[in-house]
Amino acid sequence: MSWISEHLAPLMFGGMVLFMLVGYPAAFSLAATGLFFGFLGIEFGLIRPDFLGNLTFQLFGIISNDLLLAIPFFTFMGAILERCGLAEDLLDSIGQLFGPVRGGMSYAVIFVGAILGAITGTVAASVIAMGVISMTPMLKYGYSTRHTMGVIAASGTITQLIPPSLVLVVLADQLGRSVGDMYAGAIGPSLIQVALFCAWVAILAIVRPQDVPALPLEARTLSGWPLARKCLRGIIPSLGLIFLVLGTIFMGLATPTEAGAMGVVGAIALAAFYGTLTWPLLYQGMASTMRITAMVVYILIGARVFSLVFQGVGGKVWIEDLLTTLPGGQLGFLIFVNIFIFVIAFFLDFFEIAFIIIPLLAPAASKLGIDLIWFGVLVCANIQTSFMHPPFGFALFYLRGIAPPSVKTSDIYWGAIPWVVLQVILVAIVILWPGSVTYWIDKGSNVDPSKIQIDIPQIELPPIQFDAPTPR
Amino acid sequence: MKALLKISAAIDAVNEKFGFIANYFVLFAALISAGNAGSRYLFSESSNGWLEIQWYMFAGMVLLGAPYTLKMNEHVRVDLVYGMVSERTRIWIDIVGGVLFLLPICVILTYFTWPWFVESWKLNEESSNAGGLLRWPVKLLLPVGFFLMALQGISEIIKRVAALEHVIDIDFKYEKPLQ
């Protein structure tokens, strides 16, 4: 019995893995692990019975967290933009612009992915919009199937790294850093990623020109002034939205949450401008946003129940000892952690990683003197691969749904692999060159983002020893 | 079984209504937040009440909407094993998980959060921010939300038991939610 009580933390971690693997919704599996081991912990005298009473405050802390409001706002904005017609316009015009070049449509997809990424914060919006629009023409004009699938999936997931990414907001919250700094830190790696993608297309254009042909003459319907006008029609509203969301954050005019809300208003206005704004579109957006938000925040609730007890039975100390004693110091830790996240991302989706795994890693990273912004951006770049992993990656899964039956599933998987490798190269660059992250933090935000949050209500979190009306 | 299925249908109907309300919170919260930010810079007008109503609505969309999300089978799973087993095994996983995971959790969380609401209600507790809102409505959302989730859990278990006994035929299809 004493063996169990001494090893309760590792047992609890194993229990969590086991409970999650069963396949019941993760939020409840996590919370159940927490409660089960919570009662064990009380039984063994490791934690005081009223310890679980702190849960109430933790739950209240979650629902009154202003930053988490960014989740529904960015999701809602993405849901509207996905179907408002902006992506069509952008892809069509930029595709024509790059058309004469070999690999032109691939460049267009990458650039539009980056522009959409700078507007929205959610991956689904980008992948869906771009997949629907560009897959058919690319296949039609002779792009190889594998390359088409890969470039669309990869460019859709750039959104995750480019500010205003929702992933960065959630990571900032979990790491206890400011969203503004996190966004500034992600600028460098985002640019490197776009450059890497373009370089890969350029290499392909030389090595395998038959995979990435230039647009045939008859497909280049626009040129000169009409082409310029069409480009502007797509780009001007995009810039407006980018200013509305990113600009207001960087200039210190709005909190990330408010910027998300303004993005929603901007997206609605844009849909109205394109004549695509209908009540069903709006209501579907609201409904899917509500369900995603509820699902995500429930994972957070489950994760809090888990981590409260895990901390109580000494889990944080156990993990910290385990990680800080890894050979190789900072570099060893980062390499280990990144391989770990890369592998675990096959099984867990982003929010599960952010709410379960990151809080376990952050204290150790901090202890090793790793800048948490750098760490967060690194994790973000790494998790991006999880959308692209065969066979569970969401981007691939979605492409399978919209690709014609003639496209083999294996083509989608093989097509993704070079792009996953490019993303791994990006992670390696960011590990070896921290300056790629920190450069823009010093430059980009001369505004102290902590000063933006003037009127934000304080979360009423009493100290942990608060003598609450705890049952029992 | 017939009677149980009736109960299940009633629970589904109730939570569908709450899901409907939760949908509207998304739109209203976004409009209020944008309006609040706008008015702060245009007219230097802002109030803590308007700021607080945003996260009250956030709490509402999560806690009132989650049971409906469960009904739609959109709570994310680790589908490594779940995706490989047979339909029947999946139904069993959901029944056992519902009984051992969901129900105890929701009952305990309801039990923990209820006294907290009662205290706030008795004290007529107000926000510590000037111009803030009454606190008990949002504190009430916690036990109500977990209670509704427990009910939905019961409804899902009933439907799955009925499906195992071939009383009803429902497709419990699960797709990883898009994000």
XYZ file of C-alpha atoms in Angstrom:
651
model
C 0.000 0.000 0.000
C 2.751 2.436 0.843
C 4.250 1.737 -2.577
C 1.072 3.048 -4.139
C 0.989 6.148 -2.001
C 4.637 6.909 -2.800
C 4.101 6.533 -6.507
C 0.676 8.100 -6.768
C 1.816 10.812 -9.189
C 3.221 8.456 -11.860
C 0.260 6.148 -11.328
C -2.080 9.056 -11.843
C -0.320 10.036 -15.044
C -0.618 6.473 -16.301
C -4.241 6.396 -15.223
C -4.896 9.521 -17.241
C -3.395 7.970 -20.364
C -5.446 4.820 -19.820
C -8.723 6.656 -19.159
C -8.206 8.852 -22.209
C -7.374 5.929 -24.479
C -10.742 4.342 -23.769
C -12.195 6.893 -26.155
C -14.828 8.486 -23.974
C -14.941 12.290 -24.458
C -11.632 13.573 -23.120
C -13.079 16.253 -20.833
C -14.861 13.665 -18.713
C -12.069 11.100 -18.796
C -9.685 13.740 -17.472
C -12.004 14.932 -14.748
C -12.749 11.335 -13.757
C -9.011 10.614 -13.439
C -8.766 13.677 -11.230
C -11.616 12.695 -8.946
C -10.641 9.030 -8.720
C -7.074 9.839 -7.695
C -8.319 12.712 -5.575
C -10.211 10.241 -3.419
C -7.209 7.906 -3.381
C -5.040 10.834 -2.308
C -7.423 11.686 0.518
C -7.546 8.025 1.519
C -3.734 7.918 1.756
C -3.639 11.227 3.570
C -1.668 12.932 0.788
C -4.181 15.709 0.337
C -6.621 17.282 2.746
C -10.306 16.543 2.170
C -11.169 20.206 1.689
C -8.558 20.420 -1.066
C -11.170 19.488 -3.644
C -13.249 22.436 -2.480
C -10.779 24.660 -4.340
C -12.302 23.306 -7.502
C -15.155 25.753 -7.260
C -12.788 28.709 -7.425
C -10.880 27.142 -10.293
C -14.111 26.665 -12.231
C -15.156 30.223 -11.568
C -11.712 31.339 -12.695
C -12.256 29.580 -16.021
C -15.638 31.064 -16.832
C -14.644 34.561 -15.745
C -11.405 34.515 -17.746
C -11.675 37.363 -20.186
C -8.972 35.955 -22.460
C -10.871 32.728 -23.081
C -13.655 34.795 -24.607
C -11.316 35.112 -27.566
C -12.099 31.458 -28.377
C -15.727 32.002 -29.439
C -14.927 35.337 -31.081
C -12.132 34.058 -33.300
C -14.021 30.878 -34.082
C -17.134 32.830 -35.033
C -15.109 35.199 -37.185
C -13.524 32.250 -38.976
C -16.890 30.575 -39.501
C -18.217 33.662 -41.263
C -15.098 34.354 -43.327
C -14.907 30.760 -44.467
C -18.037 31.210 -46.554
C -18.193 34.932 -47.275
C -16.344 34.888 -50.610
C -13.143 36.661 -49.590
C -10.942 33.618 -50.051
C -12.370 32.998 -53.539
C -11.544 36.519 -54.616
C -8.057 36.393 -53.189
C -7.193 33.023 -54.677
C -8.625 33.863 -58.041
C -6.802 37.156 -58.382
C -3.462 36.141 -56.879
C -3.594 32.896 -58.857
C -3.892 34.962 -62.047
C -1.110 37.248 -60.882
C 1.355 34.389 -60.374
C -0.173 32.282 -63.133
C 2.583 32.670 -65.744
C 5.242 31.444 -63.322
C 5.929 27.752 -62.797
C 4.306 26.752 -59.521
C 2.318 29.978 -59.634
C -0.835 28.488 -58.207
C 1.141 26.973 -55.361
C 2.613 30.363 -54.505
C -0.881 31.820 -54.658
C -2.173 29.206 -52.224
C 0.732 29.886 -49.847
C 0.259 33.664 -49.958
C -3.495 33.479 -49.585
C -2.978 31.068 -46.681
C -0.697 33.643 -45.077
C -3.137 36.510 -45.692
C -6.066 34.521 -44.336
C -3.823 33.574 -41.438
C -3.197 37.210 -40.628
C -6.932 37.855 -40.673
C -8.371 34.885 -38.846
C -7.252 32.871 -35.891
C -8.612 29.431 -36.684
C -7.239 26.758 -38.953
C -10.549 25.272 -40.061
C -11.591 28.475 -41.778
C -8.478 28.574 -43.939
C -8.221 24.930 -44.901
C -11.886 24.677 -45.734
C -12.015 27.822 -47.817
C -8.838 27.065 -49.731
C -9.547 23.387 -50.232
C -12.920 24.020 -51.778
C -11.660 26.746 -54.063
C -8.234 25.780 -55.287
C -8.189 22.005 -55.406
C -10.228 21.599 -58.594
C -8.410 24.218 -60.709
C -4.983 23.018 -59.571
C -5.771 19.437 -60.533
C -7.340 20.623 -63.759
C -4.265 22.585 -64.847
C -1.972 19.634 -64.300
C -0.539 20.074 -60.816
C 0.373 16.693 -59.370
C -2.213 15.337 -56.960
C 0.229 14.841 -54.121
C 1.664 18.314 -54.392
C -1.796 19.893 -54.596
C -2.972 18.125 -51.447
C 0.192 18.952 -49.554
C 0.354 22.617 -50.430
C -3.319 23.226 -49.605
C -3.168 21.421 -46.276
C 0.086 23.090 -45.276
C -0.919 26.599 -46.310
C -4.222 26.252 -44.486
C -2.431 25.435 -41.271
C -0.091 28.471 -41.436
C -2.962 30.285 -39.748
C -2.038 28.583 -36.535
C 1.326 30.348 -36.270
C 0.518 33.721 -37.809
C -0.962 36.267 -35.396
C -3.829 36.646 -34.477
C -3.772 32.925 -33.934
C -6.178 31.502 -31.401
C -3.580 28.878 -30.528
C -1.168 31.618 -29.430
C -3.867 33.210 -27.261
C -4.506 29.940 -25.477
C -0.779 29.244 -25.075
C -0.224 32.748 -23.698
C -2.964 32.093 -21.165
C -1.520 28.737 -20.133
C 2.056 30.043 -19.930
C 1.044 33.212 -18.125
C 2.548 35.552 -20.709
C 1.019 38.495 -22.541
C -0.739 37.792 -25.808
C 0.862 40.858 -27.402
C 4.377 39.499 -26.788
C 3.331 36.073 -27.977
C 2.018 37.560 -31.221
C 5.141 39.649 -31.720
C 7.296 36.594 -31.114
C 5.445 34.587 -33.734
C 6.038 37.097 -36.534
C 9.585 35.929 -37.282
C 8.814 32.202 -37.426
C 5.710 32.920 -39.550
C 7.825 34.731 -42.124
C 10.419 31.958 -42.080
C 7.680 29.413 -42.633
C 6.237 31.214 -45.654
C 9.775 31.541 -47.028
C 10.429 27.825 -46.491
C 7.212 26.885 -48.267
C 7.973 29.155 -51.222
C 11.532 27.847 -51.413
C 10.196 24.300 -51.594
C 7.885 25.210 -54.481
C 10.809 26.929 -56.227
C 12.934 23.807 -55.824
C 10.115 21.654 -57.186
C 9.761 23.963 -60.177
C 13.350 23.167 -61.073
C 13.563 19.519 -60.068
C 10.101 18.307 -61.034
C 8.610 20.958 -63.351
C 5.879 18.548 -64.495
C 4.404 18.655 -60.952
C 3.974 22.420 -60.871
C 3.198 23.738 -64.359
C 2.505 27.371 -65.191
C -1.092 28.272 -66.020
C -1.859 27.618 -69.699
C -2.514 30.742 -71.763
C -6.250 30.168 -72.088
C -6.607 30.143 -68.284
C -5.051 33.564 -67.930
C -8.229 35.480 -68.488
C -7.202 38.672 -66.764
C -4.303 41.008 -67.208
C -3.416 44.634 -66.855
C -5.919 46.907 -65.177
C -8.805 44.440 -64.670
C -6.385 42.053 -62.953
C -5.067 44.832 -60.725
C -8.609 45.834 -59.834
C -9.551 42.292 -58.959
C -6.460 41.931 -56.775
C -7.288 45.139 -54.978
C -10.863 44.011 -54.455
C -9.543 41.027 -52.512
C -6.621 42.703 -50.818
C -8.110 45.973 -49.585
C -10.804 44.394 -47.402
C -8.175 41.929 -46.171
C -5.898 44.736 -45.104
C -8.853 46.424 -43.434
C -9.591 43.303 -41.419
C -5.932 42.782 -40.589
C -5.796 46.319 -39.243
C -9.043 45.882 -37.333
C -7.794 42.791 -35.544
C -3.991 42.785 -35.481
C -3.465 46.515 -35.782
C -5.642 47.343 -32.817
C -3.836 44.769 -30.695
C -0.332 45.935 -31.602
C -1.217 49.594 -31.238
C -2.656 48.941 -27.850
C -6.166 50.021 -28.773
C -7.859 46.778 -27.904
C -7.367 43.605 -25.911
C -7.063 40.418 -27.980
C -10.594 39.534 -26.951
C -12.011 42.839 -28.139
C -10.004 42.578 -31.340
C -11.642 39.211 -31.942
C -15.064 40.743 -31.401
C -14.263 43.549 -33.822
C -13.078 40.924 -36.266
C -16.530 39.346 -36.005
C -18.177 42.658 -36.821
C -15.698 43.206 -39.657
C -16.364 39.752 -41.073
C -20.122 40.320 -40.947
C -19.667 43.656 -42.725
C -17.448 42.015 -45.333
C -19.984 39.257 -45.966
C -22.616 41.943 -46.423
C -20.302 43.731 -48.866
C -19.854 40.527 -50.888
C -23.594 39.923 -50.790
C -23.185 36.573 -49.052
C -24.569 37.561 -45.653
C -27.646 35.491 -44.889
C -29.302 34.511 -41.650
C -28.606 30.773 -42.125
C -24.909 31.544 -42.630
C -24.822 33.656 -39.489
C -26.841 31.209 -37.409
C -24.793 28.195 -38.507
C -21.700 30.138 -37.532
C -23.171 30.892 -34.110
C -24.213 27.292 -33.553
C -20.917 25.707 -34.567
C -19.024 28.319 -32.550
C -21.082 27.572 -29.453
C -20.423 23.853 -29.724
C -16.684 24.256 -30.287
C -16.413 26.713 -27.403
C -18.365 24.460 -25.049
C -16.252 21.479 -26.067
C -12.961 23.322 -25.617
C -13.830 24.889 -22.285
C -15.048 21.541 -20.988
C -11.630 20.098 -21.775
C -10.173 22.939 -19.748
C -12.567 22.150 -16.883
C -11.545 18.490 -17.014
C -7.881 19.445 -17.186
C -8.248 21.692 -14.128
C -9.825 18.923 -12.082
C -6.963 16.690 -13.167
C -4.155 19.146 -12.554
C -5.469 20.300 -9.182
C -5.297 16.753 -7.863
C -2.103 15.983 -9.780
C -0.451 18.907 -8.062
C -1.859 17.727 -4.747
C -0.281 14.289 -5.027
C 3.083 15.783 -5.983
C 2.817 15.357 -9.735
C 4.252 18.743 -10.643
C 7.395 18.064 -8.632
C 7.727 14.609 -10.159
C 7.446 15.926 -13.723
C 9.757 18.830 -12.985
C 12.453 16.551 -11.536
C 12.063 14.238 -14.476
C 12.453 17.022 -17.026
C 15.140 19.144 -15.381
C 17.426 16.158 -14.964
C 17.393 15.405 -18.694
C 20.902 15.427 -20.137
C 21.901 18.358 -22.279
C 20.384 21.210 -20.263
C 18.226 23.641 -22.224
C 18.872 22.128 -25.618
C 18.341 18.581 -24.403
C 15.078 19.605 -22.770
C 13.831 21.398 -25.870
C 14.699 18.535 -28.193
C 13.073 16.008 -25.895
C 9.956 18.131 -25.402
C 9.553 18.813 -29.102
C 9.880 15.169 -30.047
C 7.419 14.329 -27.286
C 4.879 16.902 -28.512
C 5.392 15.878 -32.121
C 4.545 12.289 -31.204
C 1.703 13.054 -28.807
C 0.131 15.321 -31.409
C -0.711 12.173 -33.346
C -3.208 11.320 -30.620
C -4.246 14.538 -28.928
C -5.596 17.624 -30.561
C -4.273 21.079 -29.884
C -6.523 22.080 -27.010
C -5.847 18.872 -25.131
C -2.109 19.445 -25.484
C -2.414 23.070 -24.401
C -4.509 22.356 -21.334
C -2.962 19.075 -20.162
C 0.631 18.900 -21.356
C 1.758 22.542 -21.406
C 1.057 23.271 -17.724
C 3.230 20.251 -16.877
C 6.124 21.404 -19.069
C 6.095 25.137 -18.363
C 7.541 25.110 -14.801
C 10.458 22.943 -15.909
C 11.117 25.174 -18.922
C 11.037 28.214 -16.705
C 13.439 26.593 -14.224
C 15.906 25.872 -17.013
C 15.917 29.557 -17.896
C 13.969 29.154 -21.130
C 12.070 32.247 -22.217
C 8.421 31.205 -22.106
C 7.486 33.285 -25.150
C 10.137 31.499 -27.174
C 8.927 28.219 -25.712
C 5.296 29.013 -26.555
C 6.026 29.977 -30.153
C 8.132 26.852 -30.520
C 5.330 24.669 -29.204
C 2.891 26.436 -31.513
C 5.060 25.789 -34.573
C 5.434 22.201 -33.490
C 1.752 21.540 -32.853
C 1.039 22.848 -36.316
C 2.332 19.537 -37.597
C -0.485 17.795 -35.750
C -2.913 19.065 -38.363
C -0.808 17.429 -41.050
C 0.123 14.086 -39.517
C -1.122 11.153 -41.505
C -3.505 9.559 -40.807
C -5.319 11.583 -38.104
C -4.382 15.136 -39.070
C -7.472 17.254 -39.341
C -6.369 19.095 -42.499
C -5.846 15.785 -44.315
C -9.077 14.424 -42.980
C -10.916 17.396 -44.344
C -9.204 17.246 -47.731
C -10.254 13.595 -47.978
C -13.821 14.773 -47.509
C -13.787 17.223 -50.401
C -11.349 15.550 -52.805
C -12.889 13.715 -55.756
C -12.886 9.899 -55.468
C -10.154 9.709 -58.094
C -7.729 11.112 -55.531
C -6.298 8.233 -53.522
C -6.081 8.582 -49.753
C -2.452 7.503 -49.946
C -1.791 10.458 -52.258
C -3.089 12.805 -49.583
C -0.849 11.200 -46.954
C 2.251 11.148 -49.154
C 1.555 14.677 -50.304
C 1.590 15.923 -46.724
C 4.951 14.459 -45.789
C 7.320 17.006 -47.436
C 5.380 19.797 -45.767
C 5.550 18.144 -42.357
C 9.310 17.912 -42.914
C 9.395 21.643 -43.736
C 7.560 22.374 -40.506
C 10.019 20.233 -38.561
C 12.845 22.215 -40.173
C 11.110 25.376 -38.964
C 11.005 23.996 -35.416
C 14.724 23.207 -35.636
C 15.488 26.731 -36.869
C 13.525 28.293 -34.021
C 15.297 26.076 -31.461
C 18.761 26.919 -32.766
C 18.047 30.608 -33.374
C 15.993 32.111 -30.526
C 16.581 35.504 -32.114
C 13.960 34.648 -34.728
C 11.398 34.975 -31.951
C 12.834 37.635 -29.690
C 13.783 40.062 -32.484
C 10.199 41.154 -33.058
C 9.282 41.280 -29.400
C 11.720 44.119 -28.823
C 10.822 45.783 -32.111
C 7.193 45.000 -32.624
C 5.416 45.954 -29.466
C 6.623 49.204 -28.066
C 3.277 49.298 -26.318
C 3.130 47.448 -23.056
C 0.197 45.126 -23.643
C -0.420 44.880 -19.919
C -1.464 48.520 -20.001
C -4.184 47.835 -22.538
C -6.330 45.966 -20.149
C -7.633 49.044 -18.387
C -11.144 48.083 -17.542
C -10.913 44.363 -17.364
C -12.679 43.128 -14.260
C -10.529 41.376 -11.737
C -11.121 37.674 -11.401
C -12.169 37.121 -7.861
C -9.880 34.293 -6.937
C -9.476 34.122 -3.202
C -6.256 32.631 -1.854
C -6.108 28.904 -2.051
C -6.501 28.411 1.696
C -9.786 30.294 1.668
C -12.193 28.770 4.128
C -14.984 28.003 1.744
C -18.267 26.327 2.544
C -16.805 23.027 1.480
C -19.076 20.051 1.629
C -18.040 17.227 3.937
C -37.825 0.963 -21.895
C -40.556 3.004 -23.582
C -40.942 5.174 -20.484
C -37.197 5.651 -20.235
C -37.001 6.716 -23.849
C -39.713 9.262 -23.174
C -37.617 10.691 -20.354
C -34.624 10.754 -22.678
C -36.600 12.609 -25.341
C -37.780 15.142 -22.780
C -34.216 15.766 -21.590
C -33.055 16.165 -25.190
C -35.791 18.696 -25.840
C -34.920 20.741 -22.756
C -31.213 20.833 -23.547
C -31.925 21.694 -27.154
C -33.694 24.803 -25.885
C -30.709 25.729 -23.755
C -28.433 25.099 -26.730
C -30.565 27.498 -28.725
C -30.119 30.188 -26.064
C -26.380 29.489 -25.944
C -26.127 30.073 -29.715
C -27.455 33.577 -29.300
C -24.963 34.327 -26.537
C -22.203 33.965 -29.165
C -23.595 36.739 -31.330
C -24.598 39.028 -28.472
C -21.295 38.663 -26.633
C -19.368 39.533 -29.804
C -21.535 42.566 -30.568
C -21.359 43.839 -26.996
C -17.611 43.381 -26.812
C -17.017 45.178 -30.109
C -19.488 47.914 -29.161
C -17.852 48.363 -25.802
C -14.361 48.637 -27.290
C -15.647 51.062 -29.915
C -17.438 53.306 -27.492
C -14.413 53.392 -25.217
C -12.355 55.030 -27.942
C -15.027 57.067 -29.665
C -16.820 58.464 -26.635
C -14.530 57.385 -23.776
C -17.564 55.563 -22.441
C -17.208 52.169 -20.919
C -18.762 50.393 -18.038
C -17.820 47.412 -15.967
C -21.365 46.165 -16.260
C -21.016 45.826 -20.025
C -17.639 44.152 -19.629
C -18.989 41.684 -17.134
C -22.062 40.766 -19.148
C -19.654 39.456 -21.802
C -18.179 36.769 -19.632
C -21.581 36.031 -18.100
C -22.629 35.175 -21.646
C -19.420 33.215 -22.161
C -20.275 31.188 -19.047
C -23.771 30.756 -20.433
C -22.670 29.513 -23.830
C -20.289 27.005 -22.263
C -22.357 25.704 -19.374
C -25.781 25.753 -21.014
C -24.493 24.744 -24.443
C -22.257 21.837 -23.442
C -25.111 19.363 -22.757
C -26.474 19.968 -26.247
C -22.950 19.530 -27.602
C -22.898 16.137 -25.863
C -26.175 15.250 -27.523
C -24.625 16.126 -30.880
C -21.668 13.891 -29.933
C -19.219 16.732 -30.500
C -17.095 16.487 -27.373
C -13.669 15.562 -28.621
C -12.379 12.037 -28.003
C -9.030 10.343 -28.317
C -10.190 8.098 -31.124
C -7.132 5.904 -31.419
C -8.959 2.881 -29.976
C -12.485 4.199 -30.392
C -12.003 4.561 -34.133
C -10.945 0.949 -34.556
C -13.544 -0.966 -32.556
C -16.986 -2.099 -33.686
C -20.132 -0.030 -33.409
C -21.340 -2.225 -30.532
C -18.144 -1.770 -28.560
C -18.389 1.969 -29.057
C -21.873 1.983 -27.601
C -20.547 0.032 -24.632
C -17.698 2.519 -24.171
C -20.228 5.327 -24.073
C -22.457 3.542 -21.575
C -19.617 2.617 -19.218
C -17.995 6.038 -19.613
C -21.297 7.735 -18.959
C -21.902 5.779 -15.774
C -18.350 5.821 -14.400
C -16.991 9.141 -15.724
C -19.654 11.641 -16.677
C -22.321 11.060 -14.050
C -20.060 11.054 -10.963
C -18.225 14.155 -12.209
C -21.341 16.151 -12.931
C -23.052 15.128 -9.697
C -20.003 16.056 -7.637
C -19.457 19.357 -9.425
C -23.125 20.254 -8.981
C -22.793 19.374 -5.305
C -19.661 21.524 -4.921
C -20.960 24.568 -6.749
C -24.521 24.725 -5.415
C -23.698 25.967 -1.860
C -21.509 28.616 -3.439
C -24.459 29.984 -5.373
C -26.711 29.844 -2.296
C -24.252 31.918 -0.308
C -23.967 34.505 -3.063
C -27.751 34.627 -3.322
C -28.215 35.130 0.414
C -25.609 37.885 0.568
C -26.975 39.476 -2.593
C -23.312 39.594 -3.573
C -22.285 42.240 -6.077
C -19.241 42.565 -8.261
C -16.298 44.260 -6.593
C -15.968 46.533 -9.649
C -17.812 49.822 -9.697
C -20.984 49.494 -11.725
C -20.580 45.725 -11.808
C -23.350 43.176 -11.870
C -24.967 40.924 -9.334
C -22.900 37.768 -8.940
C -25.469 35.101 -8.202
C -26.794 34.641 -11.750
C -23.405 33.573 -13.054
C -22.750 31.443 -10.005
C -26.114 29.776 -10.568
C -24.989 28.836 -14.071
C -22.348 26.465 -12.670
C -24.604 24.032 -10.765
C -27.363 24.352 -13.368
C -24.917 23.627 -16.184
C -23.471 20.554 -14.478
C -26.936 19.338 -13.544
C -28.121 19.657 -17.156
C -24.987 17.820 -18.252
C -25.788 15.000 -15.818
C -29.317 14.812 -17.251
C -27.962 14.709 -20.788
C -25.574 11.972 -19.704
C -28.542 9.937 -18.467
C -30.392 10.555 -21.723
C -27.397 9.385 -23.772
C -27.054 6.236 -21.656
C -30.769 5.432 -22.106
C -30.528 5.855 -25.868
C -27.492 3.616 -26.087
C -28.980 0.876 -23.934
C -32.077 1.019 -26.129
C -29.893 0.735 -29.208
C -28.102 -2.294 -27.760
C -31.456 -3.975 -27.219
C -32.519 -2.954 -30.720
C -35.443 -0.959 -29.365
C -34.310 2.033 -31.374
C -31.903 2.494 -34.198
C -29.692 5.538 -33.931
C -26.473 6.337 -35.686
C -23.994 7.374 -32.984
C -21.556 8.546 -35.570
C -18.572 10.430 -34.226
C -16.509 12.854 -36.228
C -13.652 14.817 -34.801
C -14.975 18.360 -34.409
C -13.438 20.925 -36.739
C -11.453 23.670 -35.083
